[in-house]
XYZ file of C-alpha atoms in Angstrom:
380
model
C 99.770 106.456 58.947
C 97.768 104.743 61.580
C 95.831 106.564 64.115
C 98.246 105.058 66.837
C 101.408 106.152 65.105
C 99.732 109.663 64.842
C 99.365 109.770 68.640
C 102.811 108.613 69.271
C 104.074 112.049 67.891
C 102.488 113.524 70.902
C 104.093 111.252 73.523
C 106.593 112.827 76.143
C 109.732 112.530 77.312
C 87.166 99.699 99.460
C 88.213 100.205 102.894
C 90.595 98.214 104.712
C 90.029 97.112 108.464
C 91.714 98.582 111.422
C 94.561 95.382 111.254
C 95.195 96.234 107.746
C 95.689 99.675 108.396
C 98.176 98.713 110.919
C 99.986 96.917 108.156
C 100.048 99.806 105.982
C 101.432 102.219 108.847
C 104.676 100.171 108.783
C 104.947 101.118 105.408
C 104.870 97.602 103.983
C 103.922 95.699 101.103
C 103.498 95.488 96.750
C 104.609 95.753 92.788
C 103.247 95.382 89.372
C 100.908 92.960 89.082
C 99.846 90.795 85.781
C 101.220 89.493 82.622
C 97.747 89.797 80.916
C 95.508 92.131 82.403
C 91.882 90.782 83.113
C 88.972 91.975 85.281
C 88.870 90.941 89.012
C 86.568 88.294 89.984
C 83.250 89.711 91.305
C 83.104 89.950 94.979
C 80.215 87.471 95.439
C 81.935 84.727 93.590
C 85.405 85.354 95.167
C 83.723 85.045 98.515
C 81.731 81.880 97.596
C 85.067 80.114 96.134
C 86.814 81.003 99.319
C 83.741 79.506 101.613
C 84.575 76.137 99.622
C 88.274 76.281 99.566
C 90.519 73.827 101.596
C 93.005 75.187 104.203
C 96.487 74.379 103.875
C 96.790 73.069 107.672
C 96.887 69.749 106.684
C 99.439 69.976 104.190
C 102.843 68.868 104.529
C 104.636 70.825 102.316
C 102.968 74.383 103.410
C 104.293 73.536 106.996
C 107.669 72.546 105.272
C 107.453 76.211 103.656
C 106.444 77.893 106.946
C 109.643 76.391 108.933
C 111.873 77.456 105.740
C 110.383 80.972 106.012
C 110.794 81.277 109.584
C 114.342 80.045 109.706
C 115.108 82.329 106.969
C 113.706 85.638 107.903
C 114.226 84.686 112.009
C 110.240 84.759 112.315
C 108.462 82.430 115.220
C 107.952 79.197 113.589
C 104.783 78.393 115.456
C 103.158 81.813 114.037
C 104.165 81.214 110.374
C 102.837 77.861 110.516
C 99.595 79.250 111.998
C 99.208 81.673 109.274
C 99.559 78.943 106.448
C 97.494 77.051 108.372
C 94.820 79.213 107.810
C 95.206 80.075 104.232
C 93.211 78.555 101.822
C 93.902 76.926 98.436
C 91.744 78.804 95.966
C 91.423 76.594 92.435
C 89.973 79.921 90.508
C 93.371 81.533 91.422
C 95.289 78.596 89.384
C 92.547 78.769 86.533
C 93.312 82.707 86.173
C 96.849 82.242 85.939
C 96.114 79.769 83.015
C 92.889 79.962 81.260
C 92.579 76.733 79.411
C 91.315 76.227 75.688
C 92.591 80.020 74.414
C 94.786 80.630 71.633
C 96.174 84.148 72.247
C 96.482 86.005 69.204
C 98.326 89.482 69.595
C 95.789 92.557 68.454
C 97.398 95.721 69.598
C 93.811 97.727 68.363
C 91.741 95.037 70.391
C 93.987 95.359 73.384
C 94.137 98.842 73.249
C 90.336 99.242 73.218
C 90.028 97.459 76.659
C 91.979 100.503 78.065
C 91.497 103.471 76.085
C 87.817 103.971 76.653
C 85.066 106.981 77.550
C 84.670 105.281 80.957
C 88.490 105.171 81.979
C 89.129 108.964 80.350
C 86.281 110.438 82.350
C 87.543 108.880 85.695
C 91.126 109.897 84.684
C 89.587 113.441 84.359
C 88.182 113.167 87.736
C 91.201 111.380 89.302
C 93.321 114.252 87.678
C 91.148 116.963 89.334
C 91.122 115.865 92.617
C 94.674 114.978 92.986
C 96.125 117.803 90.724
C 98.538 119.210 93.324
C 100.156 115.726 94.136
C 100.448 114.814 90.709
C 102.511 118.187 90.200
C 104.498 117.507 93.044
C 105.407 113.729 91.965
C 106.613 114.889 88.550
C 108.386 117.980 90.268
C 110.009 115.658 92.851
C 110.450 112.206 90.767
C 110.587 113.527 87.331
C 108.008 111.095 86.193
C 105.393 113.014 84.128
C 101.703 113.070 85.622
C 100.339 111.517 82.718
C 102.220 108.178 82.909
C 101.111 108.061 86.589
C 97.754 108.703 85.537
C 97.862 106.048 82.917
C 99.386 102.986 85.128
C 96.530 103.726 88.135
C 93.882 104.325 84.848
C 94.992 100.889 83.387
C 95.743 98.966 86.613
C 92.369 99.781 88.663
C 90.327 102.183 87.049
C 91.292 104.552 89.282
C 90.570 102.451 92.668
C 87.229 101.338 91.403
C 88.518 97.565 91.077
C 91.409 97.074 93.144
C 90.733 93.109 93.641
C 88.546 90.992 96.228
C 90.811 87.941 96.953
C 92.375 87.822 100.296
C 95.970 88.190 99.450
C 97.127 85.230 101.719
C 94.997 82.718 99.893
C 95.889 83.796 96.816
C 99.632 83.929 97.359
C 99.787 80.502 99.347
C 97.605 79.141 96.620
C 100.280 80.036 93.891
C 103.494 79.418 95.894
C 102.073 75.873 96.632
C 99.771 75.065 93.963
C 100.996 77.159 90.858
C 99.730 75.344 87.632
C 102.285 72.504 86.542
C 101.031 73.151 82.901
C 102.503 76.718 83.163
C 105.963 76.403 80.998
C 107.498 78.556 83.752
C 105.591 76.877 86.545
C 108.836 76.562 88.904
C 110.245 79.991 88.352
C 106.318 81.630 89.123
C 106.044 79.362 92.093
C 109.402 80.795 93.519
C 108.174 84.228 92.626
C 105.141 83.941 94.682
C 106.903 82.287 97.695
C 108.807 85.335 97.979
C 105.893 87.611 97.801
C 104.078 85.189 100.406
C 107.017 85.565 102.283
C 107.545 89.309 102.653
C 103.486 89.568 103.519
C 104.290 87.412 106.742
C 107.643 89.296 107.350
C 105.305 92.576 107.336
C 102.559 91.420 109.309
C 105.176 90.229 112.093
C 106.981 93.329 112.167
C 103.940 95.355 112.408
C 101.707 92.899 114.653
C 98.992 93.050 112.224
C 96.816 90.481 110.531
C 97.977 89.362 107.004
C 94.458 87.888 106.202
C 92.922 91.638 106.373
C 94.339 92.612 103.140
C 92.714 92.346 99.635
C 93.798 92.119 96.138
C 93.953 90.715 92.835
C 94.382 87.029 92.161
C 97.898 87.453 91.744
C 97.955 89.431 95.152
C 98.723 92.742 93.795
C 97.087 95.433 96.076
C 95.929 98.855 96.141
C 95.049 101.998 93.330
C 98.495 100.973 91.561
C 98.252 97.024 92.353
C 101.396 96.655 93.957
C 102.938 93.225 95.017
C 104.261 92.854 98.457
C 108.060 93.081 97.611
C 107.625 96.196 95.573
C 105.020 97.846 98.566
C 108.171 97.285 100.842
C 110.866 98.532 98.618
C 109.053 101.425 96.748
C 105.817 102.750 98.477
C 106.274 105.975 100.034
C 104.291 107.963 102.440
C 103.383 111.034 99.887
C 100.762 112.742 101.893
C 102.698 112.980 105.013
C 100.293 111.606 107.533
C 102.905 108.855 109.017
C 101.672 105.978 107.359
C 101.427 104.347 103.724
C 98.049 103.630 102.449
C 97.936 102.701 98.790
C 94.474 101.562 98.902
C 92.914 104.563 100.142
C 95.403 107.612 99.836
C 95.710 108.551 96.196
C 98.222 110.775 97.096
C 100.401 107.873 98.460
C 99.682 105.940 95.500
C 100.904 108.692 93.006
C 104.115 109.277 94.896
C 104.776 105.382 95.138
C 104.032 104.900 91.571
C 106.537 107.596 90.483
C 108.855 105.943 93.111
C 108.681 102.483 91.652
C 109.681 103.895 87.899
C 112.486 105.742 89.619
C 113.563 102.769 91.138
C 113.352 101.133 87.717
C 115.294 103.335 85.454
C 113.081 106.285 84.671
C 115.423 109.014 83.245
C 113.714 112.646 83.807
C 112.853 114.497 80.576
C 113.509 111.431 77.923
C 110.379 110.786 75.518
C 109.129 107.296 75.570
C 108.688 106.705 72.183
C 109.398 107.741 68.488
C 107.334 107.201 65.310
C 109.479 105.400 62.673
C 109.324 105.118 58.841
C 109.311 101.204 58.441
C 111.048 99.801 55.424
C 112.900 96.981 57.055
C 112.162 93.491 55.949
C 113.810 90.100 56.091
C 117.195 89.924 58.015
C 117.229 93.862 58.786
C 114.026 93.467 60.659
C 114.965 90.450 62.259
C 118.071 91.706 63.746
C 116.102 94.836 65.009
C 113.318 92.935 66.583
C 115.746 90.128 68.357
C 116.485 92.452 71.643
C 112.415 92.420 72.125
C 111.521 95.608 74.261
C 115.012 96.343 75.515
C 116.641 99.311 74.262
C 119.817 98.292 72.212
C 120.204 100.102 68.811
C 120.933 103.737 68.120
C 118.963 105.877 65.538
C 121.887 105.999 63.119
C 121.969 101.957 63.535
C 118.193 101.366 63.111
C 118.659 103.679 60.120
C 121.412 101.680 58.611
C 118.803 98.697 58.807
C 116.056 100.743 56.696
C 114.231 102.048 60.145
C 114.158 106.033 60.055
C 113.483 107.250 63.651
C 111.441 110.447 63.018
C 112.143 113.316 65.404
C 115.413 111.855 66.748
C 118.089 113.463 64.890
C 120.192 114.237 67.837
C 118.943 111.279 69.689
C 121.864 109.160 70.606
C 120.282 107.020 73.431
C 119.424 103.354 72.853
C 116.193 102.487 71.175
C 114.137 99.306 70.550
C 111.888 98.480 67.648
C 108.609 97.751 68.810
C 106.419 95.285 66.979
C 102.588 96.131 67.563
C 100.922 93.327 65.825
C 96.847 93.406 64.926
C 96.349 89.881 64.138
C 94.250 89.461 60.930
C 92.661 92.557 61.413
C 95.255 94.867 60.299
C 98.900 95.515 59.358
C 101.490 95.204 62.156
C 102.686 98.980 63.229
C 106.053 99.881 64.817
C 107.530 102.396 66.884
C 111.131 103.287 68.399
C 110.713 102.824 72.122
C 113.283 104.390 74.458
C 114.630 103.578 78.292
C 111.461 105.025 79.791
C 109.123 103.113 77.572
C 111.148 99.873 78.882
C 110.851 101.352 82.314
C 107.099 101.334 82.180
C 107.309 97.431 81.000
C 108.850 96.885 84.302
C 105.368 97.186 85.662
C 103.965 94.620 83.504
C 106.156 92.727 80.784
C 104.530 93.978 77.814
C 104.689 96.374 74.804
C 100.949 96.440 74.582
C 100.447 97.364 78.214
C 103.231 100.271 77.875
C 102.021 101.663 74.997
C 98.412 101.405 76.814
C 99.409 103.407 79.967
C 101.118 106.055 77.522
C 97.889 106.463 75.195
C 95.547 106.623 78.298
C 97.681 109.051 80.034
C 97.714 111.333 77.086
C 94.024 110.882 76.364
C 93.111 111.893 80.160
C 95.773 115.032 80.202
C 94.035 116.519 76.969
C 90.442 115.619 78.325
C 91.625 117.252 81.505
C 93.096 120.566 79.763
C 89.975 120.864 77.954
C 87.929 120.561 80.886
C 90.154 123.233 82.570
C 89.499 125.898 79.272
C 85.807 125.207 79.612
C 85.736 125.623 83.167
C 87.618 128.904 82.808
C 85.149 129.708 79.664
C 82.035 129.350 82.134
C 83.740 131.354 84.760
């Protein structure tokens, strides 16, 4: 049995300017971030790209979008036009969305190694030590295990070390107006980013703040948990009780907001995230079980009827998904049974690899944190 399957046995259930802080005070903006997790561009490279970028001031389609947003959200049309006129097209953002000349081969082992590493684990232990009270309170209040929250923030930003250097307005305007047409879902993605751009403008208008003060990823995600603007508006919470929501500088707000996001996406307290399986299914049985992808569909009994025995789930009657973890040419494909809580993690990023990385990073950090606590107690 692989190390991945062995580990599943243990699964359970920067600083902003003053203007940007005004935006945060109103409790505003952001959500999950990316389909494929990549390193953020270096600050110097982002600055250089922005300096040579072309503003949208002369684009008729940008001004038409401004008028549509103003009419739909009852905003001053001259103000919206002025904001979009200042936004700049960033070709690097479009390139990051559709990297050319690369064939993506699914490999769980390689993917996992990008996130489950000593650097993230050490940073995670430090984060847990510094925020143990907030993590415990979030787990009690929202029912989301601390290790899942820690896993998310670690995978997304290495606990705040990599939150992105792009002006959010530039990134979102580029993706709303110039999303790469070669992308198979170009129109749907463009529509999505128009909605995110609209939310930034709505919030800035409501709070009297400067939308250009916000910095984030090339996709417009912000803060320790990389929330997109609409998710910030829906799920971000003032968890430290200081009267404002700050997901950039307040780890406590980020912790509560990540937990609240999961509650909003169907997290069920006390449910495990996944089970190991005894995999015998082939052919039509395997194809049938994999057809729903990561959407929980089959009971453990129904899986057993198709030659997949879910281990440790004798009394578990809720729906499960057979999760396929391909390893390319470097090893055999692995399988687990994901629960509704596994599915809830994929609402942050539509990827089984991503969800399992979050789970395993959180578990590794938790074990290292407990070991550090034991070592500290022994010394004292």
